[in-house]
PDB file of C-alpha atoms in Angstrom:
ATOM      1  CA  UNK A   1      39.460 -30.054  32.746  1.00  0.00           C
ATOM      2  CA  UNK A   2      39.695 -31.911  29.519  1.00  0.00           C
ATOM      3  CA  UNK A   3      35.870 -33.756  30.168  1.00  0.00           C
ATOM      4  CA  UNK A   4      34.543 -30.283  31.147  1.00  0.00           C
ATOM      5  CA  UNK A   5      35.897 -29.111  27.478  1.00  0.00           C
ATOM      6  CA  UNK A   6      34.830 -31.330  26.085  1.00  0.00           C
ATOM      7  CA  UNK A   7      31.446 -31.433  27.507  1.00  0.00           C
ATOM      8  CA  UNK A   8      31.121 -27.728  26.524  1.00  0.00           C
ATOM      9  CA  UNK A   9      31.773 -28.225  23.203  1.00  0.00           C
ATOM     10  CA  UNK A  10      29.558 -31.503  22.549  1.00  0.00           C
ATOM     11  CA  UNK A  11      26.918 -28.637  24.189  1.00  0.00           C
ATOM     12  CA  UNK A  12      27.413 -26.568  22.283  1.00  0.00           C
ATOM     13  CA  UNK A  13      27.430 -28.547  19.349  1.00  0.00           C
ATOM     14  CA  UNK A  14      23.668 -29.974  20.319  1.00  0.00           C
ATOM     15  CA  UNK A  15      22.640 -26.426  20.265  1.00  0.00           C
ATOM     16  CA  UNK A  16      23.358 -25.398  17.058  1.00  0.00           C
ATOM     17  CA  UNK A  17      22.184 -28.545  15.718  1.00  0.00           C
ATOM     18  CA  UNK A  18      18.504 -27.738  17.522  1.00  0.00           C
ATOM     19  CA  UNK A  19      18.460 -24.291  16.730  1.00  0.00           C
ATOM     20  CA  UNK A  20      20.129 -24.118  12.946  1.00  0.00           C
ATOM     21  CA  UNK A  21      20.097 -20.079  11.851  1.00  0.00           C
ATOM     22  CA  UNK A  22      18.083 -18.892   9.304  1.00  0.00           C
ATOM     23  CA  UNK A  23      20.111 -17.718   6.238  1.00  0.00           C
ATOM     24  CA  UNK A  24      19.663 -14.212   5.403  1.00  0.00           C
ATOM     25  CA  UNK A  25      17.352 -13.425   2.037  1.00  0.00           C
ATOM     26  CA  UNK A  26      19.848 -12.723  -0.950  1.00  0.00           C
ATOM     27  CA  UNK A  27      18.783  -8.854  -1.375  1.00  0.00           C
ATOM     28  CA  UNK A  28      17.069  -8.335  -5.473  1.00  0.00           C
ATOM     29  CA  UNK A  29      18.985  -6.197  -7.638  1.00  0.00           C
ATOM     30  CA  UNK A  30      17.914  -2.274  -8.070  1.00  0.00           C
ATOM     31  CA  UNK A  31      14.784  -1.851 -10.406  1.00  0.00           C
ATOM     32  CA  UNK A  32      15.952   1.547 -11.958  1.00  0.00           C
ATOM     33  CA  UNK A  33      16.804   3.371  -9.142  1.00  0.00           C
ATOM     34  CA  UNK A  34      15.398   1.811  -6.251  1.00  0.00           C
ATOM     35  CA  UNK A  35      16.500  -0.435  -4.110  1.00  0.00           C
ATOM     36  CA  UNK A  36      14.352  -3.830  -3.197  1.00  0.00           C
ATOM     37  CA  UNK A  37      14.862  -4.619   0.208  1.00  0.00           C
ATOM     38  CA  UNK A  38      14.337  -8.178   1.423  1.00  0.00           C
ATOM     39  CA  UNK A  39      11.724  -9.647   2.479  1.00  0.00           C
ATOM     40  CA  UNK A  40      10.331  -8.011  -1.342  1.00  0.00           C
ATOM     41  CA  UNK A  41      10.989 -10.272  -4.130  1.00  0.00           C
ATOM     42  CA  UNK A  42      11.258  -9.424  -7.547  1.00  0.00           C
ATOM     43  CA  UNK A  43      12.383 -13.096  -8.958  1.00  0.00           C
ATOM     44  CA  UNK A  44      12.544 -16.337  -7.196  1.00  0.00           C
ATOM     45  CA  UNK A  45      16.357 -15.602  -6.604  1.00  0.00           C
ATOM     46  CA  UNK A  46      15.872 -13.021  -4.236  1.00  0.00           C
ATOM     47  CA  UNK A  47      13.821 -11.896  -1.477  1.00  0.00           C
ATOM     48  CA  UNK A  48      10.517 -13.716  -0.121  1.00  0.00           C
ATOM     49  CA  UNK A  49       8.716 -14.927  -3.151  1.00  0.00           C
ATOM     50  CA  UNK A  50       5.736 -14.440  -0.665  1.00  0.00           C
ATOM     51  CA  UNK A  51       6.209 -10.686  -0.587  1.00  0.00           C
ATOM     52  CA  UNK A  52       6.296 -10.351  -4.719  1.00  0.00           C
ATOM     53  CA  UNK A  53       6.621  -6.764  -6.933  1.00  0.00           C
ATOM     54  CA  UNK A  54       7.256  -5.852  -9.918  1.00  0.00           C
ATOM     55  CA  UNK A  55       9.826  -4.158 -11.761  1.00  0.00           C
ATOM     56  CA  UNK A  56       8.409  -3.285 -15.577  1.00  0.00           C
ATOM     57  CA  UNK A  57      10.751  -1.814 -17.652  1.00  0.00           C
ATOM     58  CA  UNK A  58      12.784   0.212 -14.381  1.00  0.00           C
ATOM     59  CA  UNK A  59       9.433   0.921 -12.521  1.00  0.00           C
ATOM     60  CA  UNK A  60       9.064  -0.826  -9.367  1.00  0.00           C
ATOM     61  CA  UNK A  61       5.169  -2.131  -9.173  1.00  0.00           C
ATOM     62  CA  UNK A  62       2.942  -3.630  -6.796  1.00  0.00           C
ATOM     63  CA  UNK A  63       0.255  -5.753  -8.629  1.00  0.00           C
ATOM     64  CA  UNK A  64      -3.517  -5.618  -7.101  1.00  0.00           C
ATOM     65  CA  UNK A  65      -5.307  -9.139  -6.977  1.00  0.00           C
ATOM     66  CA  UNK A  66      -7.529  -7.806  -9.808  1.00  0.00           C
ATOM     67  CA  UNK A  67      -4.354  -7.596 -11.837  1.00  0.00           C
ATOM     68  CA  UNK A  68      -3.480  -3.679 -11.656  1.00  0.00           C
ATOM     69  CA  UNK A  69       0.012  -2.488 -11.587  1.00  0.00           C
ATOM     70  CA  UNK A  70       0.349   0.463  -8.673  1.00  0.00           C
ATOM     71  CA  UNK A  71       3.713   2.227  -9.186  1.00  0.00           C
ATOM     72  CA  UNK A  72       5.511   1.821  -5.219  1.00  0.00           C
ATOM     73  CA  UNK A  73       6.925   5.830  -4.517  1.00  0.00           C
ATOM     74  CA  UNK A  74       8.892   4.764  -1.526  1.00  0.00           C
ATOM     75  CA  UNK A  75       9.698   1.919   0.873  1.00  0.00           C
ATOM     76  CA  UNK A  76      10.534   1.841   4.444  1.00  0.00           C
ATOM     77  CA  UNK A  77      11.870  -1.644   5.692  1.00  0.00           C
ATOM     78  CA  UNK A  78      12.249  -0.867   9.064  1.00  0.00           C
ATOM     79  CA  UNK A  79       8.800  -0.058   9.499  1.00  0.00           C
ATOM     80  CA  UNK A  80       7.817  -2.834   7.010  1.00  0.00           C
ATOM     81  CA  UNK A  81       5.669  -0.339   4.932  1.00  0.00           C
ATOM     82  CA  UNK A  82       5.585   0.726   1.656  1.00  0.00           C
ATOM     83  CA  UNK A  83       3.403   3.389  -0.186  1.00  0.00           C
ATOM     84  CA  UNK A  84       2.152   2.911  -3.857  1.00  0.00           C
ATOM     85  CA  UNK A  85       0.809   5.542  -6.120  1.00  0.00           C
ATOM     86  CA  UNK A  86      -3.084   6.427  -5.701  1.00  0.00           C
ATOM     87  CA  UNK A  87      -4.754   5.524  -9.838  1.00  0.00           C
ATOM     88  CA  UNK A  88      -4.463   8.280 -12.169  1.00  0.00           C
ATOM     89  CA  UNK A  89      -8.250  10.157 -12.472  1.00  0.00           C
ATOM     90  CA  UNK A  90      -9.096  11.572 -15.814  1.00  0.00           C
ATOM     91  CA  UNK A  91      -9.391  15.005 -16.766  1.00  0.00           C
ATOM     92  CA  UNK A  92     -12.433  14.681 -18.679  1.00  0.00           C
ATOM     93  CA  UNK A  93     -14.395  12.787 -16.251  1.00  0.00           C
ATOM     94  CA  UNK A  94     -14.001  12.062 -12.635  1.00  0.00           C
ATOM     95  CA  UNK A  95     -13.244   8.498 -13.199  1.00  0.00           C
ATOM     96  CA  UNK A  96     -10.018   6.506 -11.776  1.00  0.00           C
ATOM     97  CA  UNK A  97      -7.857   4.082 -13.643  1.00  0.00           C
ATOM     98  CA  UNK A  98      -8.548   1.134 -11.786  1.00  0.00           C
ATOM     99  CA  UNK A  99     -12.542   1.570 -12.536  1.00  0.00           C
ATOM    100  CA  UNK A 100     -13.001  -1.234 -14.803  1.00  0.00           C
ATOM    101  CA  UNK A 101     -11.977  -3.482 -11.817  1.00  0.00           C
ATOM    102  CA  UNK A 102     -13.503  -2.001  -8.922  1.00  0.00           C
ATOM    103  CA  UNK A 103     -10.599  -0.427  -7.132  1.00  0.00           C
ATOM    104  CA  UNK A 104      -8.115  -1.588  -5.276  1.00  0.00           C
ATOM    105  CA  UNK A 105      -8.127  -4.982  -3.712  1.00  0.00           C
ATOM    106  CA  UNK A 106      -5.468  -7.254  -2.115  1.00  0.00           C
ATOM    107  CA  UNK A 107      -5.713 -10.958  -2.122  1.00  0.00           C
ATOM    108  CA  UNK A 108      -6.693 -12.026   1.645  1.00  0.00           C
ATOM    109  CA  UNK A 109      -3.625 -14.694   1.417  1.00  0.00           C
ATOM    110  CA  UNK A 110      -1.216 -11.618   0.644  1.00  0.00           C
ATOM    111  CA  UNK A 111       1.118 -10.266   3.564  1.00  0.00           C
ATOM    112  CA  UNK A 112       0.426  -6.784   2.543  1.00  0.00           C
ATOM    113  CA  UNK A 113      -2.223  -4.968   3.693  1.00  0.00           C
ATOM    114  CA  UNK A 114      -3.943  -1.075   3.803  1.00  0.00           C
ATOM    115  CA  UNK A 115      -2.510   0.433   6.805  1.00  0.00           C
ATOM    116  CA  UNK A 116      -4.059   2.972   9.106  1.00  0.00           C
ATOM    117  CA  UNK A 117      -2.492   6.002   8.369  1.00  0.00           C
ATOM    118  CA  UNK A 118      -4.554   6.474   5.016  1.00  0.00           C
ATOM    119  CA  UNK A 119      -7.321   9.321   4.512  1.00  0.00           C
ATOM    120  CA  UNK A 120      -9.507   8.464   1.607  1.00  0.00           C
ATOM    121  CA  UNK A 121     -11.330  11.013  -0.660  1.00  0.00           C
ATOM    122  CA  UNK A 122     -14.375   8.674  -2.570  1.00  0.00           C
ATOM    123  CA  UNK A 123     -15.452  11.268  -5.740  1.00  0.00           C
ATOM    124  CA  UNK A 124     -18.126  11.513  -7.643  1.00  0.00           C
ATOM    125  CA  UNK A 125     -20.284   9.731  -5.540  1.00  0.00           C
ATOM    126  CA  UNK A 126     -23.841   8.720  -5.868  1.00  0.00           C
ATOM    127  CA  UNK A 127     -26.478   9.770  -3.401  1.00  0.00           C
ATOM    128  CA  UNK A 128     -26.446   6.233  -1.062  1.00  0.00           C
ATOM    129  CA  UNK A 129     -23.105   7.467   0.474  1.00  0.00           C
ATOM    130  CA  UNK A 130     -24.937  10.211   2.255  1.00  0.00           C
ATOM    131  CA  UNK A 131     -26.340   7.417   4.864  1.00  0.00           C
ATOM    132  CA  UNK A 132     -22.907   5.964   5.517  1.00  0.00           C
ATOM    133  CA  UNK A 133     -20.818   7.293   8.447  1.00  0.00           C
ATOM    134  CA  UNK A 134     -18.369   9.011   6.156  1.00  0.00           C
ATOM    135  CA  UNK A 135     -17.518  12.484   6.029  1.00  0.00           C
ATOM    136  CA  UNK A 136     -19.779  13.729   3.144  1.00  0.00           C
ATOM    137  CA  UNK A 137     -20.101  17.277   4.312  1.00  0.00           C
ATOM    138  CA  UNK A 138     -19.701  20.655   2.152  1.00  0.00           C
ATOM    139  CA  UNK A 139     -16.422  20.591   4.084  1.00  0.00           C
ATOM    140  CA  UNK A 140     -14.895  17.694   3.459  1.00  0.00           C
ATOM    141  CA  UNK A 141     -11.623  17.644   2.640  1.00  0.00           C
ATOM    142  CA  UNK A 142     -12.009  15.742  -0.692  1.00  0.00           C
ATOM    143  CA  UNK A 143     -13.541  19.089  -1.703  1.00  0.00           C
ATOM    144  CA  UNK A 144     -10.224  20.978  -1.483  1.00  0.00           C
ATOM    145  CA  UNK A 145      -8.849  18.329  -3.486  1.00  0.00           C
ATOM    146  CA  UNK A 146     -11.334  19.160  -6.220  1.00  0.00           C
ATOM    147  CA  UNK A 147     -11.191  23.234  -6.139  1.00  0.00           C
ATOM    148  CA  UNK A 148      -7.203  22.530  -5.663  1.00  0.00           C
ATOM    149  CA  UNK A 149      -5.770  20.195  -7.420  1.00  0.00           C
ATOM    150  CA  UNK A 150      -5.825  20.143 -11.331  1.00  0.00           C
ATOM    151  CA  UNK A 151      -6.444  16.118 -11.086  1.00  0.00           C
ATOM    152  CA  UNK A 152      -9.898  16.332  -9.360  1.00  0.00           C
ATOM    153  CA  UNK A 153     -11.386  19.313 -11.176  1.00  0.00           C
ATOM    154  CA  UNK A 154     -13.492  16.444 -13.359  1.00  0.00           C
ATOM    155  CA  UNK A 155     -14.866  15.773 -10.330  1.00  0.00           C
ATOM    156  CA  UNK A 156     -16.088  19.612  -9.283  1.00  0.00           C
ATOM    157  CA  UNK A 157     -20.027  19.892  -8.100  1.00  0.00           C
ATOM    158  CA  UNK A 158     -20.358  16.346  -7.615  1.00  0.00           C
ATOM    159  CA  UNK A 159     -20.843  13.964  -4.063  1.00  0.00           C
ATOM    160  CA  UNK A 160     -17.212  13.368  -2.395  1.00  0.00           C
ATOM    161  CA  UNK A 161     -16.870  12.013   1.089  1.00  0.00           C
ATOM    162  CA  UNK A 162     -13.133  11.268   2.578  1.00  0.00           C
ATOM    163  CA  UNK A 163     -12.354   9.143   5.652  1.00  0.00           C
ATOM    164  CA  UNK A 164      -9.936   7.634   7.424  1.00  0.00           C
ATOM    165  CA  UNK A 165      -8.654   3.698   6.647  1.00  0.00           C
ATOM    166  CA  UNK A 166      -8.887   2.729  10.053  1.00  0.00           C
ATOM    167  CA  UNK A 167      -9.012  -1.243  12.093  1.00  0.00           C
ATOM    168  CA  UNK A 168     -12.672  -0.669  11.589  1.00  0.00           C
ATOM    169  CA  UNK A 169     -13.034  -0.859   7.899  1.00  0.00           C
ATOM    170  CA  UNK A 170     -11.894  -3.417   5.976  1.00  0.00           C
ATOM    171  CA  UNK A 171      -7.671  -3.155   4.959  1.00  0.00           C
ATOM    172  CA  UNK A 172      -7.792  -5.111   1.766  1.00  0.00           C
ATOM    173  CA  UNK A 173     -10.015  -2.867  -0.365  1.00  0.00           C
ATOM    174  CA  UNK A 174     -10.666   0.301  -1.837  1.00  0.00           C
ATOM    175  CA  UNK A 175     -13.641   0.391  -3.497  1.00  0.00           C
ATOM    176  CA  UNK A 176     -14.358   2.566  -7.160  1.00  0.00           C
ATOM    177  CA  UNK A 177     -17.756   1.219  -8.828  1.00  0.00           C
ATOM    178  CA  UNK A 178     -20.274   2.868 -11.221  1.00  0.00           C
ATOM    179  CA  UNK A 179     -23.869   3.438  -8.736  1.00  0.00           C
ATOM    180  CA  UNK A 180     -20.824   4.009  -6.200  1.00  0.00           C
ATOM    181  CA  UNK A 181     -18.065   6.197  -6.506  1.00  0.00           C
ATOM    182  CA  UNK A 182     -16.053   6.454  -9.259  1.00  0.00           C
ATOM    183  CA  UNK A 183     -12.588   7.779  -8.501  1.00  0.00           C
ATOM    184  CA  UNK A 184     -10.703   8.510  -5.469  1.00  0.00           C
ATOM    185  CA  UNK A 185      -7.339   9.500  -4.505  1.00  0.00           C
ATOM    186  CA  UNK A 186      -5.515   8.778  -1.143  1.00  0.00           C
ATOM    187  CA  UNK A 187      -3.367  11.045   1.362  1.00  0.00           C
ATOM    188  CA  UNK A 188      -0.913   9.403   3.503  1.00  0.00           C
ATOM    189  CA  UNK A 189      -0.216  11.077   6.606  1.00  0.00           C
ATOM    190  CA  UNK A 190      -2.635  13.792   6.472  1.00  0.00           C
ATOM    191  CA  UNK A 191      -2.122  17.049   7.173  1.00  0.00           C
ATOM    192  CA  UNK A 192      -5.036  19.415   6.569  1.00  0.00           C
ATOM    193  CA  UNK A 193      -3.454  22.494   7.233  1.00  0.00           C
ATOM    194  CA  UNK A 194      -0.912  22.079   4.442  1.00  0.00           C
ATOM    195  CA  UNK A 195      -1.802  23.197   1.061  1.00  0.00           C
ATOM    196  CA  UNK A 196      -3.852  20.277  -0.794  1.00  0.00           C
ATOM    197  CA  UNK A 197      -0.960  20.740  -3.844  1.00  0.00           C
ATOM    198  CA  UNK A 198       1.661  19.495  -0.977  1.00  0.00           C
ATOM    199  CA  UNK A 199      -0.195  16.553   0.546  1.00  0.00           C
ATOM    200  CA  UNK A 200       1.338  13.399   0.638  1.00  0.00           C
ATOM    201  CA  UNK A 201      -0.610  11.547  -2.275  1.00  0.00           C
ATOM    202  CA  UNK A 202      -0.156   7.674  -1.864  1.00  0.00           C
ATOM    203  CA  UNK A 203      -1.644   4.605  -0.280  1.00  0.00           C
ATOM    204  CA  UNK A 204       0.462   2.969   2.382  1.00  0.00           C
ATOM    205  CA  UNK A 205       0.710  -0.719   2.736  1.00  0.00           C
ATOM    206  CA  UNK A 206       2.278  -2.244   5.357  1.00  0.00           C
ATOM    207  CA  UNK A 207       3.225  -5.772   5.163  1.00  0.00           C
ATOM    208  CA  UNK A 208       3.943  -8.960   7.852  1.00  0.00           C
ATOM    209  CA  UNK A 209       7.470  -9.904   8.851  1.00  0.00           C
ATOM    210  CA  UNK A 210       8.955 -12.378   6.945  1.00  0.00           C
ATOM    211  CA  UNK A 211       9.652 -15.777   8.702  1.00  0.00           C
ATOM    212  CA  UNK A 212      12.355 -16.254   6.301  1.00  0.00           C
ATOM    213  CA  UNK A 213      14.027 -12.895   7.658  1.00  0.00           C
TER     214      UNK A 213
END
């Protein structure tokens, strides 16, 4: 009995010495008052430096590979998703805050990516968009968003065209660009039956699991 003991434990021993666990990420402190939930990083104490934000001054931010700071609303771990806030669009003209760099774009190296469940509204538009497959029809829904919503009445009696992020178009981009389109605004989740005050403005990102979690 005492060599089958033994035998066990010498087992069980080699196990644990083949398969060593992976110690859990130290969770970040709150930025203001949300939480960070591992695998996000906010210093190289905590989380997954890999999966890096921001917090400025209480404001949790995600930073775009051009170097803009989107403001994250919300964060859902267990879905490994997150949803930042769309760029501000002036109120004298129909241009978005992240012009001057060309959108939004994500570094192809970064874990984070634009997840499917995004509809995009492209304003101000020029002309070229009506020969893409996007929905740049008198009833698009982009134009509720301009009659609507106080944000995109620069952008009244101009081209707008919304569509849906989906596998088929690239997830590391949206595009804003003078001879393009020069603001937009995303829903997440949309609804079109809802009242375009009470959509769901944001752009989801959903991110890869951590190997260090």
């Amino acid at each position: 009995m005492d060599s089958l003991v033994m035998a066990l434990a010498f087992l069980v021993s080699m196990l644990s010495t083949s398969f060593p666990q992976v110690s859990p990420l130290k969770v970040c402190p709150k930025c203001g008052t949300m939480e960070v939930p591992p695998p996000l990083s906010t210093n190289s104490d905590c989380g997954d430096s890999s999966y890096k934000v921001y917090c400025n001054n209480g404001v949790l931010e995600f930073l775009s590979a051009e170097g803009m700071y989107y403001r994250i609303l919300s964060i859902d771990p267990c879905t490994f998703k997150l949803i930042i806030a769309p760029p501000r669009i002036r109120k004298d003209l129909c241009y978005s805050s992240d012009l001057t760099v060309g959108g939004l774009r994500i570094d192809e190296n970064s874990p984070f990516n634009i997840s499917t469940r995004n509809t995009v509204m492209l304003l101000n538009c020029s002309e070229n968009l009506l020969l893409s497959p996007l929905n740049c029809s008198s009833n698009s829904l982009c134009r509720l968003f301009e009659e609507k919503v106080s944000e995109g009445s620069a952008c009244r009696n101009t081209l707008c065209c919304t569509f849906l992020k989906d596998a088929s178009i690239t997830s590391r981009r949206i595009r804003a660009r003078v001879g393009g389109c020069t603001a937009y605004t995303s829903v997440v989740n949309m609804k079109p039956d809802e009242f375009p005050g009470l959509w769901n403005y944001g752009i989801e990102l959903q991110w890869l699991p951590s190997s260090l979690y």
